[in-house]
XYZ file of C-alpha atoms in Angstrom:
361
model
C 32.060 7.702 -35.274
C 30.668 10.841 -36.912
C 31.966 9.694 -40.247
C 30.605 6.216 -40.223
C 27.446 7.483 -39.187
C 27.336 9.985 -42.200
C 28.292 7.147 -44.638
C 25.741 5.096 -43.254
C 22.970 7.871 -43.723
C 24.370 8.563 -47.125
C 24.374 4.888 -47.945
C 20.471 4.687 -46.623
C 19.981 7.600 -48.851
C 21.115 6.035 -52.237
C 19.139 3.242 -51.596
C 16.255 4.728 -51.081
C 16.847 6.400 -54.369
C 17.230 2.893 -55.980
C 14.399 1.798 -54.393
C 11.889 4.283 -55.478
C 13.324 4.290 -59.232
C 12.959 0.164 -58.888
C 9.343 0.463 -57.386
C 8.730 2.868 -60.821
C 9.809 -0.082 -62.855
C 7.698 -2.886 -61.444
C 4.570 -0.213 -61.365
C 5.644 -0.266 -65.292
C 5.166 -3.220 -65.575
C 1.783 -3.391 -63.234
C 0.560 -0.968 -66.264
C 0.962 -2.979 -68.882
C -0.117 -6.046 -67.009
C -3.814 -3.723 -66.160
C -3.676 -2.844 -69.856
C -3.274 -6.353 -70.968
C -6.324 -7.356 -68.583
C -8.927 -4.802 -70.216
C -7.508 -5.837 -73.804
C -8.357 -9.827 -73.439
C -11.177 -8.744 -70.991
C -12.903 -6.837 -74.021
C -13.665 -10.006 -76.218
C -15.757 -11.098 -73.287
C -19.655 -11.718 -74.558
C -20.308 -11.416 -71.234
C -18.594 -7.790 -71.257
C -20.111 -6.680 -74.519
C -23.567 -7.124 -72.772
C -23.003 -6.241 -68.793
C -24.515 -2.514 -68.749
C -27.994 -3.594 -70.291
C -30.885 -2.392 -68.392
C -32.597 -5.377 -66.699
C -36.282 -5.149 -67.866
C -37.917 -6.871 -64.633
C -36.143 -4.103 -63.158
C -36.698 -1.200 -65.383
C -40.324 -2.741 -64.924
C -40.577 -2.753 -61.096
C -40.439 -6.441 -60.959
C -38.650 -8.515 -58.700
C -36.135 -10.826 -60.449
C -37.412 -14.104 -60.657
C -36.017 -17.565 -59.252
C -34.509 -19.905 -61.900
C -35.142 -23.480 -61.381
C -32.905 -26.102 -63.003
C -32.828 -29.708 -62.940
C -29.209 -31.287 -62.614
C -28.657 -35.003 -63.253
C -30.770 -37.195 -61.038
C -33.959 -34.909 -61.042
C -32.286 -32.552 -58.186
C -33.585 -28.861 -58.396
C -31.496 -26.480 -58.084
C -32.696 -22.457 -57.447
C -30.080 -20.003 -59.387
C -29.349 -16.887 -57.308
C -31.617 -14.186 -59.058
C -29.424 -11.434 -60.672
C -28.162 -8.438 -58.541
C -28.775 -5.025 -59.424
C -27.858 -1.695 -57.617
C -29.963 1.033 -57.568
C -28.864 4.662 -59.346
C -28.591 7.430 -57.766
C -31.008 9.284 -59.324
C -33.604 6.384 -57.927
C -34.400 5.733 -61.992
C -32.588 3.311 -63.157
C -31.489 -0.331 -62.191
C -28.567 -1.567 -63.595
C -25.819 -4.277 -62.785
C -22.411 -3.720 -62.115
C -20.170 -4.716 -65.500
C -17.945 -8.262 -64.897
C -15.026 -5.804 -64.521
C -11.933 -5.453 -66.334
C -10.883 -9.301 -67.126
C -14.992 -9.209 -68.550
C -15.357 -12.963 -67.452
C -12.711 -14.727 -69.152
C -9.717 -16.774 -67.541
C -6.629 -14.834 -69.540
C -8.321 -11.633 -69.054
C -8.322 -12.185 -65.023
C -4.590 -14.239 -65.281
C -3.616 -10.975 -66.287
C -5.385 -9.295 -63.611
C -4.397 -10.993 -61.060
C -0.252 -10.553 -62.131
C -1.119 -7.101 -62.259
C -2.165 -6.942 -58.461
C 0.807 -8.810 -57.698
C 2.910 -6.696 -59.408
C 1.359 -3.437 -57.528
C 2.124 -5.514 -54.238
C 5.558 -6.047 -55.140
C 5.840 -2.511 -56.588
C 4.200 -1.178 -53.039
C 6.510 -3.120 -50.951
C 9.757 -2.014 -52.654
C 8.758 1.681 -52.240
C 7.890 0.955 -48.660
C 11.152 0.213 -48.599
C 12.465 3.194 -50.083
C 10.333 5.463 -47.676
C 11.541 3.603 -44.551
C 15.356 3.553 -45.896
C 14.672 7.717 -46.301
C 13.206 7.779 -42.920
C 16.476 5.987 -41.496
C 18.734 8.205 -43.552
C 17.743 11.400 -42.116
C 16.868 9.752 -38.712
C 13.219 11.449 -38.540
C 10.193 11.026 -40.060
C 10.285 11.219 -44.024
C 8.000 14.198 -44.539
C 10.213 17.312 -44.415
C 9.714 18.325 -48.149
C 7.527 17.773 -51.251
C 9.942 15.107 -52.421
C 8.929 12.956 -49.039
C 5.737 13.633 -48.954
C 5.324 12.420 -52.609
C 6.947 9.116 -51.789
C 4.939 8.469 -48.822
C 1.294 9.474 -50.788
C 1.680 7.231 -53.264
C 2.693 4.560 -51.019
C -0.259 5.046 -48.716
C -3.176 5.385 -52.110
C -1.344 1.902 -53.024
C -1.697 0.496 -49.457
C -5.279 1.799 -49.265
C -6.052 0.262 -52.792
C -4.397 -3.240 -51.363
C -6.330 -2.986 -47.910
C -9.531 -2.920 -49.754
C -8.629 -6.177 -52.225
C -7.710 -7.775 -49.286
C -11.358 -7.091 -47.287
C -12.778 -8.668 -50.784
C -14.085 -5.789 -51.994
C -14.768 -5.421 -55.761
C -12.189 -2.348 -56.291
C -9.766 -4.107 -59.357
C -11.214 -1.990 -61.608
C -9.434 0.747 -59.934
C -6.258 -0.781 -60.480
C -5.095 0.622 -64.069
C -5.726 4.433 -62.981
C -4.707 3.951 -59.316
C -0.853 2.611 -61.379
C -0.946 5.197 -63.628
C -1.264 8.290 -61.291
C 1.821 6.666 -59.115
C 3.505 6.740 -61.656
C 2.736 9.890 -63.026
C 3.406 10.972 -59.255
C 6.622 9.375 -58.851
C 7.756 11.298 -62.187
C 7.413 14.388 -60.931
C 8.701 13.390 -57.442
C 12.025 12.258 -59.131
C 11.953 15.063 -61.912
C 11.247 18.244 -59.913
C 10.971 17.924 -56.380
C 14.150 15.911 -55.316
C 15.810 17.127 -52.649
C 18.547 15.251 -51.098
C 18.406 13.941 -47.517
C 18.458 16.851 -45.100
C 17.459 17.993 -41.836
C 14.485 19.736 -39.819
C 13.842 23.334 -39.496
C 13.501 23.987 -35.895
C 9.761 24.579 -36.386
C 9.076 20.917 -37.294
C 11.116 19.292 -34.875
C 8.390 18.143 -32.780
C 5.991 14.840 -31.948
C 3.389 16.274 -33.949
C 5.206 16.220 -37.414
C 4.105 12.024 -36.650
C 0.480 12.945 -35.891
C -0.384 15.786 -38.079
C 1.542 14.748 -41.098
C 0.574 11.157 -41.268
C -2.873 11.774 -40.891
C -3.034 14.482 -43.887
C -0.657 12.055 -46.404
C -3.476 9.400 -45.262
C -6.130 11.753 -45.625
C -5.310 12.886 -49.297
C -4.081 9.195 -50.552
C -8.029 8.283 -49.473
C -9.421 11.565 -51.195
C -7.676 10.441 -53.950
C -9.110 7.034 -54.063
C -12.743 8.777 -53.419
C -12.094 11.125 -56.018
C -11.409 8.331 -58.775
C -14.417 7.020 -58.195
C -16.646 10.286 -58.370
C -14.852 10.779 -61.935
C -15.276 7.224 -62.854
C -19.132 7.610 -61.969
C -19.770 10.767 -64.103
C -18.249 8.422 -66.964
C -20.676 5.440 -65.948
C -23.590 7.450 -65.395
C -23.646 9.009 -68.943
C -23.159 5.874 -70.163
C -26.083 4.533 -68.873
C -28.313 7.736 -69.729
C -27.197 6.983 -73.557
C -28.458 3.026 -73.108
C -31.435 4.403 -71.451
C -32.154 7.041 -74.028
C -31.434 4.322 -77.068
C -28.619 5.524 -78.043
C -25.747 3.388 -79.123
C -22.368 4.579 -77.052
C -18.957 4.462 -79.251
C -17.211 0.872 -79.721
C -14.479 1.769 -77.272
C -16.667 3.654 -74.608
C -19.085 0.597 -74.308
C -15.845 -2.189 -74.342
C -14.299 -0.129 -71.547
C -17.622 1.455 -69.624
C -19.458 -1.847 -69.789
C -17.192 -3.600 -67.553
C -17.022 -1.165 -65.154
C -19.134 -1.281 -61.793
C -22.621 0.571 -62.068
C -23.104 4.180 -61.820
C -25.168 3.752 -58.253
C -21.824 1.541 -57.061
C -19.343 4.105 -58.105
C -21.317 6.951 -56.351
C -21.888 4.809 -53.054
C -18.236 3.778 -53.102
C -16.803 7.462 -53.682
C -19.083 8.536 -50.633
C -18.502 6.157 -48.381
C -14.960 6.723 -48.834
C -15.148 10.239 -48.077
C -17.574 10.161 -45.691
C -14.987 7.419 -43.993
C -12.028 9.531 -44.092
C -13.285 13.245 -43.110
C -13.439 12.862 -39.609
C -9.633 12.000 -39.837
C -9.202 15.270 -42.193
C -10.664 17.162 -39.045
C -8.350 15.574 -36.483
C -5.629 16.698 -39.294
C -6.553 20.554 -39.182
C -7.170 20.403 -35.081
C -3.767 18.816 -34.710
C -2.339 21.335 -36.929
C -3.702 24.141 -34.978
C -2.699 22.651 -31.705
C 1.156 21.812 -33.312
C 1.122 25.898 -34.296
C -0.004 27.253 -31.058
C 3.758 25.265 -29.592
C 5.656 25.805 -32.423
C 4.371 30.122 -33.091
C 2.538 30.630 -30.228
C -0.715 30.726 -31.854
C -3.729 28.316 -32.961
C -4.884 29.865 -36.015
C -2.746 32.500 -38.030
C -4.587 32.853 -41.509
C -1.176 31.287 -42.650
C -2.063 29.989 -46.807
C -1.651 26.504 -45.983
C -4.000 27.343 -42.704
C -6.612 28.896 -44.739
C -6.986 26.009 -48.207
C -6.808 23.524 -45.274
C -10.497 24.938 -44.132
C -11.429 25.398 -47.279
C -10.784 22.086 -48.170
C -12.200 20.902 -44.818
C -15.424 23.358 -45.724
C -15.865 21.604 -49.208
C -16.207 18.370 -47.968
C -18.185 19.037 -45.547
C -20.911 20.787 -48.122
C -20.316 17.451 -50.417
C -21.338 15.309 -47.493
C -24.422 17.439 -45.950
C -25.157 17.676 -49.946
C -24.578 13.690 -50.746
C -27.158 13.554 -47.993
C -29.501 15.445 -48.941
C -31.802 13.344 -52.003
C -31.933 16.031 -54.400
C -27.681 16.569 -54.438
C -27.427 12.726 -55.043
C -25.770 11.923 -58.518
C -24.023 14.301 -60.960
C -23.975 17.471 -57.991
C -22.455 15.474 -55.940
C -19.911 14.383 -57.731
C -19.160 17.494 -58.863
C -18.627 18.887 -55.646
C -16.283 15.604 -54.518
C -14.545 16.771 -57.675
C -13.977 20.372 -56.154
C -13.533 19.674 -52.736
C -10.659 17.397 -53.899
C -9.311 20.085 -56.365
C -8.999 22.436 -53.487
C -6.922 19.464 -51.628
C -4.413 19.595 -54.316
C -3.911 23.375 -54.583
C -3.526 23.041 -51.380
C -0.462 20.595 -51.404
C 1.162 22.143 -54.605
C -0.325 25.272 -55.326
C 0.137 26.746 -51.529
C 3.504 25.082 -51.200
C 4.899 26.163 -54.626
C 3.270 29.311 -54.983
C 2.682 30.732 -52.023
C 4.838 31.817 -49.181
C 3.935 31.433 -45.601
C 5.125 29.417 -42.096
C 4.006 26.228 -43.830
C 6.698 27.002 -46.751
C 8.693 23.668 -46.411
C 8.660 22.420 -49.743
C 12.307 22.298 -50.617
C 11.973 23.232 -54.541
């Protein structure tokens, strides 16, 4: 019975290998499907001329109400145009058509590549769950696990907002690449075959604590993106603003891209959504080390970047709030506060030695 029961783990194992290695090709071919999208996307007029400052806007002046007269003398009032506001409070721009730019192949494309990341997520679902079942615990023991289960969580994050109809394609093409890339080094450098607890982590709270950071960081992550993607944005506007004419490639990608003032209200709203949950994560942690060592808080490495992680984001937020840290700062300071969350998953766990050293490389 012992036997069968190995070959069966060892079985679960090897596919879960094949299923992560088959979720990497279908993300492939996600990529190329995103790439294809912003290529046929870029000979959209509508593209080429998205990011231009609306003058009634730049003006003060409400947008006015188009009337036009269909067949049989009918009126009809056009929507007037919507613009977001910037965070600096100076500028008024509209959000770019995104990456298809407005024209049917462009969004064909598009909308194989989403299908393609669903397919790709679902497969490496599967792999995660058939790790899970070959070690009969929870698949976060190692590096190597909690890899796997990151990048399946920023997909499933990135696929729960499409599905509540938000405007978040754009997103798509870095969201694949960084799997990818993160997959790579999963596969490359932090394998580790299908193993067994130490003692310490053999406990309910490997469920609680450990879900809730891989969730945490996957939605950093996501916030992140968009506080990079903004900085991009926002100069890009400052050059229209100033006159100046932006490079042929910068304006073909940037133009498309959702305003400056979106990107910074999307990156904090994410973060702002997803720190209480990062504070749950450290409490449970500390309540998970006073039953496994006996103690709450231990200045352990991990321990101490998790507060300073927790102590970033919580400056970025009061900051964010705060009308004259709007903008650049604050992005800047998502940027860090992030930064510290990933030297605090690979620098502590590579690096450093403590309790938390678990990271099977």
């Amino acid at each position: 019975m012992t036997l069968l029961a190995a070959a069966t783990n060892e079985s679960l194992a090897d596919l879960s290998n094949k299923l992560v290695y088959a979720s990497m090709a279908v993300y492939m071919l996600a990529f190329f499907a995103h790439i294809t999208e912003w290529v046929f996307g870029s000979r959209s007029k509508v593209g080429r001329t998205a990011a231009a400052l609306t003058p009634a806007a730049a003006a003060g002046a409400a947008p006015a109400v188009q009337v036009r007269t269909k067949a049989g003398g009918t009126a009809v009032l056009d929507r007037p145009k919507v613009v977001t506001r910037s965070a600096t409070g100076v500028r008024d721009v509209p959000d770019g058509p995104g990456a298809a730019g407005g024209t049917e192949k462009g969004d064909l494309y598009g909308r194989i590549a989403v299908s393609l990341t669903v397919l790709g997520f679902l497969i490496e679902a599967g792999g995660v769950v058939s790790r899970a079942l070959s070690v009969e615990r929870a698949p976060w023991g190692n590096m190597y696990e909690f890899n796997l289960t990151f990048s399946t969580v920023a997909v499933g994050a990135y696929l729960a907002l499409l599905a509540l109809k938000k405007n978040v394609r754009w997103l798509g093409l870095i969201l694949v690449t960084s799997v990818l890339l993160d997959l790579g080094i999963a596969t490359t450098w932090l394998y580790t075959a299908s193993d067994q607890l130490v003692p310490a982590l053999h406990s309910y709270w490997l469920w609680i604590h450990v879900s809730t950071a891989i969730f945490c960081g996957a939605v950093f992550y996501i916030g992140a993106a968009g506080a990079v993607l903004y900085l991009f944005r926002d100069a890009y506007e400052s050059h229209l603003e100033a006159g100046r004419t932006p490079g042929r490639f910068r304006t073909s990608v940037l133009e498309r891209m959702p305003s400056a003032a979106t990107l910074d209200k999307f990156s904090y709203r994410i973060n702002a959504a997803v720190f209480p949950l990062w504070t749950f994560t450290i409490v449970a942690g500390a309540i998970w080390a006073g039953d496994a060592w006996g103690r709450y808080w231990g200045w352990d490495p991990k321990e101490v970047w998790s507060f300073v992680t927790w102590v970033a984001y919580a400056c970025y937020l009061h900051a964010r709030a705060t009308a004259g840290w709007k903008g650049r700062k604050a992005a800047y300071l998502a940027l860090f506060a992030f930064a510290c969350w990933i030297w605090n998953y690979y620098g502590v766990n590579i690096l450093l030695s403590g309790k938390h050293s678990y990271a099977g490389v």
